[in-house]
Short mmCIF file of C-alpha atoms in Angstrom, two decimals:
data_model
loop_
_atom_site.label_atom_id
_atom_site.label_comp_id
_atom_site.label_asym_id
_atom_site.label_seq_id
_atom_site.Cartn_x
_atom_site.Cartn_y
_atom_site.Cartn_z
CA MET A 1 126.17 88.16 145.82
CA SER A 2 127.84 91.51 145.85
CA VAL A 3 127.90 93.84 142.93
CA VAL A 4 130.47 92.98 140.56
CA LYS A 5 132.93 95.86 139.67
CA ALA A 6 132.16 97.22 136.34
CA GLU A 7 134.70 98.87 134.02
CA ARG A 8 135.05 100.03 130.43
CA ARG A 9 136.07 96.98 128.36
CA PRO A 10 138.13 96.95 125.13
CA ARG A 11 136.65 95.68 121.99
CA GLY A 12 136.69 91.93 121.47
CA GLU A 13 135.82 91.06 125.18
CA LEU A 14 132.90 89.21 126.24
CA ALA A 15 129.47 90.54 125.72
CA ARG A 16 128.11 91.80 128.97
CA VAL A 17 124.68 91.36 130.69
CA LEU A 18 123.35 93.40 133.56
CA VAL A 19 121.40 91.29 136.17
CA VAL A 20 119.02 93.31 138.59
CA ASP A 21 117.42 91.34 141.30
CA ASP A 22 117.12 91.64 145.09
CA GLU A 23 117.13 87.73 145.52
CA ALA A 24 120.64 86.50 145.83
CA ASP A 25 119.71 82.78 144.56
CA ILE A 26 118.06 84.43 141.24
CA ARG A 27 121.13 86.56 140.72
CA GLU A 28 123.38 83.47 141.04
CA LEU A 29 121.25 81.41 138.65
CA LEU A 30 121.27 84.19 136.00
CA ASP A 31 125.03 84.84 136.67
CA LEU A 32 125.97 81.14 136.21
CA THR A 33 123.58 80.76 133.08
CA VAL A 34 125.17 83.81 131.54
CA ALA A 35 128.70 82.38 132.22
CA ARG A 36 128.08 79.06 130.78
CA MET A 37 126.86 80.73 127.52
CA GLY A 38 130.34 82.47 127.23
CA LEU A 39 129.12 85.91 128.44
CA SER A 40 130.02 88.06 131.37
CA ALA A 41 127.64 89.41 133.91
CA ASP A 42 127.47 92.31 136.31
CA CYS A 43 124.77 92.09 139.26
CA ALA A 44 122.97 94.63 141.09
CA ALA A 45 120.26 94.25 143.99
CA SER A 46 118.60 97.59 143.52
CA ILE A 47 117.81 100.32 141.10
CA ALA A 48 120.36 102.57 142.55
CA GLU A 49 123.15 99.93 141.95
CA ALA A 50 121.82 99.44 138.29
CA ARG A 51 122.00 103.14 137.73
CA ARG A 52 125.52 103.26 138.89
CA LEU A 53 126.62 100.25 136.64
CA LEU A 54 124.87 101.59 133.54
CA GLU A 55 126.74 104.88 133.92
CA ARG A 56 130.13 103.14 133.97
CA GLN A 57 129.55 99.98 131.44
CA HIS A 58 127.79 99.42 128.28
CA TYR A 59 125.65 96.19 128.29
CA GLN A 60 124.36 94.04 125.43
CA LEU A 61 121.33 92.98 127.51
CA CYS A 62 119.80 93.93 130.93
CA ILE A 63 117.51 91.34 132.79
CA THR A 64 115.55 92.84 135.80
CA ASP A 65 113.15 91.72 138.29
CA MET A 66 109.82 93.67 138.46
CA ARG A 67 109.83 94.15 142.15
CA LEU A 68 113.00 95.81 143.68
CA PRO A 69 113.66 97.28 147.24
CA ASP A 70 113.71 100.77 145.98
CA GLY A 71 111.20 100.75 143.22
CA GLU A 72 109.88 99.06 140.21
CA GLY A 73 111.60 97.19 137.43
CA LEU A 74 109.62 99.45 135.03
CA GLU A 75 111.92 102.47 136.06
CA ILE A 76 115.06 100.40 134.70
CA VAL A 77 112.97 99.72 131.42
CA ARG A 78 111.97 103.40 131.01
CA LEU A 79 115.70 104.48 131.94
CA ILE A 80 117.46 102.41 129.42
CA GLY A 81 114.84 103.28 126.78
CA GLU A 82 115.58 106.83 127.18
CA ARG A 83 119.39 106.79 127.69
CA TYR A 84 120.73 103.52 126.46
CA GLY A 85 118.46 102.71 123.59
CA GLN A 86 120.59 100.02 122.12
CA THR A 87 120.38 97.67 125.02
CA PRO A 88 117.36 95.47 125.26
CA VAL A 89 115.78 94.91 128.56
CA ALA A 90 113.99 91.73 129.70
CA VAL A 91 111.96 91.62 132.86
CA ILE A 92 111.13 88.69 135.40
CA THR A 93 107.56 88.70 136.53
CA ALA A 94 105.74 86.85 139.23
CA PHE A 95 104.05 83.62 138.14
CA GLY A 96 100.66 84.18 136.46
CA SER A 97 101.25 88.18 136.54
CA ALA A 98 100.15 88.79 132.99
CA GLN A 99 99.31 92.29 133.88
CA ASN A 100 102.91 93.28 134.77
CA ALA A 101 104.18 91.40 131.69
CA VAL A 102 102.17 93.43 129.48
CA ALA A 103 102.88 96.76 131.27
CA ALA A 104 106.72 95.95 130.85
CA LEU A 105 106.14 95.24 127.19
CA LYS A 106 104.26 98.42 126.55
CA ALA A 107 107.02 100.35 128.48
CA GLY A 108 109.50 99.10 125.97
CA ALA A 109 110.73 95.84 127.48
CA PHE A 110 112.24 93.31 125.01
CA ASP A 111 110.67 90.34 126.50
CA TYR A 112 109.73 88.94 129.86
CA LEU A 113 110.35 85.66 131.93
CA ALA A 114 107.99 84.23 134.64
CA LYS A 115 109.01 82.80 137.75
CA PRO A 116 110.24 80.11 138.48
CA VAL A 117 112.65 81.12 135.65
CA ALA A 118 112.98 78.18 133.07
CA LEU A 119 116.56 77.96 132.01
CA GLU A 120 115.65 76.97 128.32
CA GLN A 121 113.48 80.05 128.04
CA LEU A 122 116.24 82.17 129.76
CA ARG A 123 118.88 81.08 127.14
CA SER A 124 116.54 81.49 124.25
CA LEU A 125 115.87 84.98 125.31
CA ILE A 126 119.55 85.90 125.81
CA LYS A 127 120.29 84.43 122.32
CA SER A 128 117.59 86.58 120.70
CA ALA A 129 118.54 89.70 122.38
CA LEU A 130 122.34 89.29 121.47
CA SER A 131 121.41 88.63 117.65
CA LEU A 132 119.46 91.93 117.49
CA PRO A 133 120.73 94.27 114.77
CA ARG A 134 122.80 97.03 116.28
CA HIS A 135 122.89 100.66 115.49
CA GLY A 136 119.30 101.15 115.18
CA GLY A 137 117.91 98.72 112.54
CA VAL A 138 118.84 96.59 109.79
CA ALA A 139 122.40 95.45 109.01
CA ASP A 140 123.96 97.27 106.18
CA ASP A 141 123.88 94.26 103.86
CA GLU A 142 120.21 93.72 104.55
CA ARG A 143 118.87 97.37 104.24
CA SER A 144 118.67 97.32 100.42
CA LEU A 145 116.59 93.99 100.68
CA VAL A 146 114.22 95.51 103.34
CA ALA A 147 113.86 98.98 101.87
CA GLY A 148 114.16 98.05 98.20
CA GLY A 149 110.55 98.38 97.05
CA GLN A 150 108.51 96.63 99.77
CA LEU A 151 107.00 99.47 101.65
CA ILE A 152 106.75 102.10 98.81
CA GLY A 153 106.35 105.74 99.24
CA GLU A 154 107.76 108.82 101.09
CA SER A 155 104.70 110.07 102.62
CA ALA A 156 104.53 111.22 106.21
CA ALA A 157 102.23 108.25 106.83
CA ILE A 158 104.32 105.55 105.28
CA GLU A 159 107.54 107.08 106.87
CA HIS A 160 105.76 106.74 110.22
CA VAL A 161 105.16 103.23 109.61
CA ARG A 162 108.77 102.48 108.59
CA GLN A 163 109.96 103.97 111.88
CA LEU A 164 107.61 102.12 113.96
CA ILE A 165 108.49 98.90 112.27
CA GLU A 166 112.19 99.43 112.89
CA LYS A 167 111.33 100.01 116.60
CA LEU A 168 109.02 96.96 116.92
CA ALA A 169 111.74 94.79 115.36
CA ARG A 170 113.86 95.36 118.44
CA SER A 171 111.23 93.85 120.86
CA GLN A 172 109.64 90.51 121.41
CA ALA A 173 106.26 92.14 122.30
CA PRO A 174 103.02 90.94 120.55
CA VAL A 175 102.00 93.57 117.84
CA TYR A 176 98.41 93.99 116.53
CA ILE A 177 98.46 95.47 113.03
CA SER A 178 95.17 97.13 112.25
CA GLY A 179 94.13 98.57 108.96
CA GLU A 180 91.68 98.17 106.09
CA SER A 181 91.77 95.25 103.50
CA GLY A 182 94.58 95.74 101.06
CA THR A 183 96.72 98.07 103.12
CA GLY A 184 99.60 95.69 103.52
CA LYS A 185 99.29 94.32 107.13
CA GLU A 186 101.06 90.93 106.11
CA LEU A 187 103.81 92.81 104.66
CA ALA A 188 104.32 94.93 107.73
CA ALA A 189 104.37 91.70 109.62
CA ARG A 190 107.11 90.25 107.54
CA LEU A 191 109.19 93.48 107.63
CA ILE A 192 109.03 93.30 111.62
CA HIS A 193 110.31 89.75 111.25
CA ASP A 194 112.93 90.33 108.57
CA GLN A 195 114.39 93.23 110.73
CA SER A 196 114.34 91.20 114.08
CA SER A 197 116.56 88.80 115.83
CA ARG A 198 114.40 86.05 114.60
CA ARG A 199 114.98 86.80 110.96
CA ALA A 200 117.00 83.64 110.50
CA ALA A 201 113.89 81.48 111.73
CA PRO A 202 110.58 80.86 110.00
CA PHE A 203 107.79 83.35 109.29
CA VAL A 204 104.42 81.39 109.41
CA PRO A 205 101.49 83.33 108.26
CA VAL A 206 97.81 81.69 109.15
CA ASN A 207 94.65 82.92 108.01
CA CYS A 208 92.53 82.23 111.06
CA GLY A 209 89.27 82.64 108.93
CA ALA A 210 90.20 79.76 106.69
CA ILE A 211 90.54 76.94 109.12
CA PRO A 212 87.53 74.82 110.10
CA GLU A 213 86.65 75.19 113.76
CA ASN A 214 86.82 71.31 114.49
CA LEU A 215 90.64 71.32 113.11
CA MET A 216 91.84 74.59 114.65
CA GLU A 217 93.35 72.94 117.81
CA SER A 218 95.25 70.22 115.87
CA GLU A 219 96.32 72.85 113.20
CA PHE A 220 97.64 75.26 115.88
CA PHE A 221 99.25 72.94 118.24
CA GLY A 222 99.75 69.64 116.39
CA TYR A 223 98.66 66.08 117.41
CA ARG A 224 100.02 62.71 118.36
CA LYS A 225 99.73 59.62 116.45
CA GLY A 226 96.23 57.95 117.18
CA ALA A 227 94.75 61.05 118.75
CA PHE A 228 91.72 60.72 116.42
CA THR A 229 90.59 58.94 113.46
CA GLY A 230 93.16 59.63 110.55
CA ALA A 231 96.00 60.55 112.87
CA ASP A 232 98.48 58.09 111.45
CA SER A 233 101.60 59.78 112.76
CA ASP A 234 102.75 62.54 114.87
CA ARG A 235 102.43 66.16 113.44
CA ASP A 236 103.56 69.61 114.56
CA GLY A 237 101.28 72.59 114.45
CA PHE A 238 101.76 76.22 113.45
CA PHE A 239 103.31 77.07 116.77
CA GLN A 240 106.10 74.31 116.35
CA ALA A 241 106.56 75.26 112.63
CA ALA A 242 107.38 78.88 113.79
CA LYS A 243 109.94 77.65 116.25
CA GLY A 244 112.40 80.46 117.18
CA GLY A 245 110.51 82.63 114.61
CA THR A 246 107.40 84.46 114.12
CA LEU A 247 103.64 83.32 113.92
CA PHE A 248 101.37 85.75 112.17
CA LEU A 249 97.79 85.47 112.87
CA ASP A 250 95.92 87.14 110.14
CA GLU A 251 92.11 87.88 110.62
CA VAL A 252 92.35 86.88 114.16
CA ALA A 253 88.98 88.14 114.92
CA ASP A 254 87.68 85.15 113.22
CA LEU A 255 88.87 82.79 115.84
CA PRO A 256 85.97 81.04 117.72
CA LEU A 257 85.81 81.79 121.46
CA ALA A 258 86.77 78.16 122.49
CA MET A 259 90.17 78.48 120.45
CA GLN A 260 90.68 82.00 121.79
CA VAL A 261 90.93 80.51 125.43
CA LYS A 262 93.63 77.75 124.23
CA LEU A 263 95.49 80.58 122.24
CA LEU A 264 95.57 82.92 125.43
CA ARG A 265 97.05 80.15 127.45
CA ALA A 266 99.72 79.30 124.91
CA ILE A 267 100.86 83.01 124.78
CA GLN A 268 100.90 83.38 128.42
CA GLU A 269 102.70 80.28 129.40
CA LYS A 270 104.72 80.00 126.26
CA LYS A 271 103.73 76.21 126.21
CA VAL A 272 101.47 74.12 124.11
CA ARG A 273 99.96 70.59 124.42
CA LYS A 274 99.34 68.65 121.19
CA VAL A 275 96.08 67.03 120.68
CA GLY A 276 96.37 63.43 122.40
CA SER A 277 99.42 64.26 124.61
CA THR A 278 99.47 64.68 128.26
CA ALA A 279 102.64 66.67 128.37
CA GLU A 280 103.18 70.39 127.26
CA GLU A 281 106.09 71.54 125.41
CA MET A 282 107.87 74.93 125.38
CA VAL A 283 107.42 77.11 122.32
CA ASP A 284 109.53 80.00 121.46
CA VAL A 285 107.43 82.02 119.05
CA ARG A 286 106.66 85.69 118.68
CA ILE A 287 102.94 86.59 118.06
CA LEU A 288 101.80 89.20 115.48
CA SER A 289 98.17 89.47 114.69
CA ALA A 290 96.04 91.27 112.22
CA THR A 291 92.49 91.92 111.15
CA HIS A 292 90.56 94.43 108.96
CA ARG A 293 87.67 94.49 111.61
CA SER A 294 87.87 96.58 114.80
CA LEU A 295 89.19 94.11 117.51
CA LYS A 296 87.98 96.43 120.27
CA GLY A 297 84.42 96.45 118.52
CA CYS A 298 84.47 92.73 118.60
CA VAL A 299 85.26 92.69 122.33
CA ASP A 300 82.40 95.02 123.02
CA ASP A 301 80.16 92.79 121.09
CA GLY A 302 81.19 89.78 123.08
CA LEU A 303 82.85 88.15 120.06
CA PHE A 304 86.36 88.30 121.33
CA ARG A 305 87.89 87.88 124.72
CA GLN A 306 89.09 90.80 126.34
CA ASP A 307 91.97 89.23 128.11
CA LEU A 308 93.16 88.01 124.81
CA PHE A 309 92.81 91.34 123.22
CA TYR A 310 94.96 92.83 125.87
CA ARG A 311 97.70 90.14 125.20
CA LEU A 312 97.56 90.59 121.51
CA ASN A 313 97.34 94.46 121.30
CA VAL A 314 100.41 95.22 123.55
CA ILE A 315 101.52 97.41 120.73
CA GLU A 316 99.25 98.63 117.87
CA LEU A 317 100.71 99.23 114.23
CA ARG A 318 98.05 100.97 112.08
CA MET A 319 98.56 100.65 108.35
CA PRO A 320 97.08 103.89 106.78
CA PRO A 321 94.48 103.53 103.82
CA LEU A 322 95.85 104.72 100.55
CA ARG A 323 93.52 107.82 100.53
CA GLU A 324 95.57 109.05 103.44
CA ARG A 325 98.78 108.94 101.17
CA HIS A 326 97.86 110.06 97.82
CA GLU A 327 101.37 111.36 97.10
CA ASP A 328 102.54 107.80 97.08
CA VAL A 329 100.14 106.73 94.36
CA ALA A 330 102.76 107.62 91.63
CA PRO A 331 105.60 105.74 92.87
CA LEU A 332 103.28 102.73 93.74
CA VAL A 333 101.99 102.71 90.09
CA GLU A 334 105.55 102.54 88.82
CA ALA A 335 106.40 99.79 90.93
CA LEU A 336 103.24 97.67 90.27
CA LEU A 337 103.38 98.12 86.48
CA HIS A 338 107.02 96.82 86.61
CA ARG A 339 105.79 93.97 88.65
CA ILE A 340 103.03 93.16 86.48
CA CYS A 341 104.72 93.51 83.10
CA GLY A 342 108.44 93.57 83.92
CA ALA A 343 110.60 95.33 81.31
CA THR A 344 107.63 95.53 78.92
CA ALA A 345 105.53 97.76 81.40
CA PRO A 346 103.46 100.42 79.47
CA ARG A 347 103.78 104.06 80.47
CA ILE A 348 100.87 105.86 82.14
CA GLU A 349 99.65 108.93 80.67
CA GLN A 350 99.40 111.98 82.86
CA PRO A 351 95.63 112.38 82.91
CA ALA A 352 95.44 108.72 84.05
CA LEU A 353 97.84 109.37 86.86
CA ARG A 354 96.00 112.42 87.97
CA ALA A 355 92.76 110.28 87.96
CA LEU A 356 94.38 107.68 90.13
CA ALA A 357 95.74 110.23 92.38
CA GLY A 358 92.15 111.61 93.04
CA TYR A 359 90.63 108.41 93.53
CA SER A 360 89.70 107.14 97.09
CA PHE A 361 90.62 103.51 96.63
CA PRO A 362 88.33 101.66 99.13
CA GLY A 363 90.49 98.46 98.41
CA ASN A 364 93.58 100.28 98.95
CA VAL A 365 96.93 99.01 97.43
CA ARG A 366 95.49 95.70 96.49
CA GLU A 367 92.66 97.47 94.39
CA LEU A 368 95.31 99.65 92.84
CA GLU A 369 97.18 96.66 91.58
CA ASN A 370 93.74 95.17 90.32
CA ILE A 371 93.11 98.30 88.39
CA LEU A 372 96.53 98.26 86.68
CA GLU A 373 96.31 94.62 85.80
CA ARG A 374 93.13 95.41 83.99
CA ALA A 375 94.46 98.53 82.36
CA THR A 376 97.48 96.75 81.13
CA ALA A 377 95.11 94.23 79.29
CA LEU A 378 93.12 97.05 77.91
CA CYS A 379 95.56 99.64 76.93
CA THR A 380 96.93 100.25 73.35
CA ASN A 381 100.12 101.56 71.82
CA GLY A 382 102.00 100.91 75.08
CA ALA A 383 100.18 103.73 77.10
CA VAL A 384 97.59 103.59 79.90
CA ALA A 385 94.86 105.90 79.42
CA THR A 386 92.14 107.34 81.78
CA ASP A 387 89.49 105.27 80.11
CA ASP A 388 91.62 101.95 80.48
CA LEU A 389 91.48 102.47 84.35
CA GLN A 390 87.61 102.15 84.46
CA LEU A 391 87.38 104.10 87.63
CA ALA A 392 84.14 104.96 89.37
CA PRO A 393 83.37 108.62 88.41
CA VAL A 394 84.55 111.12 91.14
CA ALA A 395 80.97 112.31 91.89
CA ALA A 396 79.74 108.74 92.63
CA VAL A 397 82.63 107.99 94.78
CA GLY A 398 82.76 111.18 96.98
CA GLY A 399 80.29 113.97 95.80
CA SER A 400 77.32 112.10 97.09
CA VAL A 401 78.39 111.32 100.43
CA GLY A 402 79.38 114.64 101.79
CA ARG A 403 78.13 117.96 101.55
CA ALA A 404 77.83 119.71 98.08
CA GLY A 405 81.04 119.55 96.23
CA GLU A 406 82.77 117.58 99.00
CA THR A 407 84.83 114.74 98.01
CA LEU A 408 85.21 111.39 99.93
CA ASP A 409 88.48 112.40 101.38
CA GLU A 410 87.22 115.70 102.48
CA TYR A 411 84.09 114.08 104.07
CA LEU A 412 86.01 111.38 106.00
CA ASN A 413 88.66 113.96 107.12
CA ARG A 414 85.91 116.13 108.43
CA LEU A 415 84.43 113.42 110.33
CA GLU A 416 87.87 112.26 111.85
CA LYS A 417 88.72 115.64 112.82
CA GLN A 418 85.29 116.16 114.52
CA ALA A 419 85.65 112.89 116.43
CA ILE A 420 89.27 113.82 117.59
CA LEU A 421 88.23 117.32 118.62
CA GLU A 422 85.27 115.87 120.52
CA ALA A 423 87.49 113.41 122.33
CA LEU A 424 90.07 115.98 123.18
CA THR A 425 87.23 118.39 124.51
CA LYS A 426 85.76 115.53 126.80
CA THR A 427 89.35 114.83 128.27
CA ALA A 428 90.48 118.33 128.69
CA PHE A 429 92.99 117.85 125.87
CA ASN A 430 94.62 115.01 127.37
CA ARG A 431 95.97 113.21 124.49
CA THR A 432 96.58 109.88 126.24
CA ALA A 433 93.10 109.88 127.57
CA ALA A 434 91.67 110.94 124.16
CA ALA A 435 93.38 108.17 122.39
CA ARG A 436 92.03 105.64 124.97
CA LEU A 437 88.42 106.98 124.24
CA LEU A 438 88.88 106.80 120.54
CA GLY A 439 90.30 103.20 120.89
CA VAL A 440 93.56 104.05 118.92
CA SER A 441 97.20 104.24 120.21
CA PHE A 442 98.82 107.50 121.35
CA ARG A 443 101.12 107.60 118.49
CA SER A 444 98.16 107.03 115.88
CA LEU A 445 96.34 110.02 117.71
CA ARG A 446 99.37 112.22 117.50
CA TYR A 447 99.80 111.44 113.94
CA ARG A 448 96.25 112.19 112.99
CA ILE A 449 96.44 115.50 114.79
CA GLU A 450 99.48 116.44 112.89
CA ARG A 451 98.02 115.36 109.62
CA LEU A 452 94.64 117.18 110.09
CA GLY A 453 96.25 120.30 111.29
CA ILE A 454 94.21 120.20 114.55
CA GLU A 455 95.39 123.14 116.90
CA GLU A 456 94.97 122.53 120.67
#
C-alpha cells in the first residue's frame, strides 16, 4: 500500500491514526480496522516516511512495527515522545518477544500488540488510546476531584510523585509502586487509574497476601461450574472483574512461586483460563503492583521470579516516606483532623505541631492518622497538646541510632548519601549505571541526588 497523502485537517474531521509497518498485508489489516471504527489512517513503510507524515499531520495514535527496513520502531517511540508528546504510540512485536515489549514500554510506548495481531485487542487498544485525556492530564471537570485533597502536600518529593502519576496515566505499561508501609501506594494506584483512559472501568485492588494459596488460581482467573467441590456455578475472577480497567496487586511479593508462573503468562499473553475450562479468554486489564518489601531483594533470595519482576517493574513509582517530606506534615494534619472529626475538629497547638514536624514516622501517613485519632480522643478544651500525641522521645527515636546528637533523619540521610556516592564512584559518575547498581529508577536517583545536595 502506498503512503496515504497527509494534509492538515480542519477541526471536526475524523481522528487520524499513523500506521508504520513494512508488510503490506499488516498495513492493510490495520487500515481496514481503523476505517471500520470510523477513523482515518495514514500508512508508512519506513521510519523516514513516518517522519515526513508526522511533520505534516497531527495524529491521535501511532501504531508501529518494531522491525522496519531503516531502523527499529523504538526510534519512532522516542521521536514522538520528544516532539509530539500528546500522541500515544503502540508497538507491534513478534510473537513471544516479551523483551521487545518491555523495552518499548520503558521507552514510553502506550501499549503493545503481539503478532499475529488479534483484532479484538487492536480495537480495544485504539479505543483506550483515543479516550486518553488531552492537554497533558486530567480533564478540567475532573481536576478538582483528583487534586482536591488526595495527594496532600507541596514538597518537592510529593510534587515529583504527582508529575510522574500524570505521565504514567497516559500509558498502559505495568507500574511497580514501591515504598514503606503507610506511604499511600494504593492511593497512587487509584490516581493513575482515575487519570487514565480506563477511568470509567473498574479499579480492582487485591491483597495478594490475604488469599489462601489453594484458592489463588480460582480467585484470580475464575472457575467453571463443577470444576471442584462447591463450584455450583460459573464465577469470574479478579481479571474478569477488572475488564477494561485496572487490576492492582498489593503485596505482590507474597504470591507463591506456582502462582507467579500463571500470572506471568496472563500478563504476557493477555489471556486467562478459568479453572475447569479448556479455552482461554482475552482479558483487557492494566496491571499495577506494589509491596513494602524489596521486590529485587525477593528475586535475589529466590522468592520471586526474575521474569515476572521485569514484567511488573517496567516503570517504578517510589512513594517517599513522610520523613523525607516534613514540610507536608502541617497540611496533612489539617486534612486528617477534618477527616476524623469533620467540622468539630480541634485545633492543634504550635508546640504539638512542631513535635510532629520533628518526628520520624516509621509508619508514615497511616501512623500520623493513628496518632491524631488518639490525640482527638485525649485532648481537652478543643486543642491538641503535645502530651496528647504520645510520641516517642526524640532521643529514643533518633539520638541513639546515629552519632552523638544525630537525629534519625540525619543518620538515614548520611547513609543514603554515602551509598549513592559509592555507587557513583564505582560507575565513574554514570547516573544510569549507578541507579541500576542501587536498584532504583534513574528518576528516583536523580531526585535523591537533588534532595541530598550531592555534587558530582
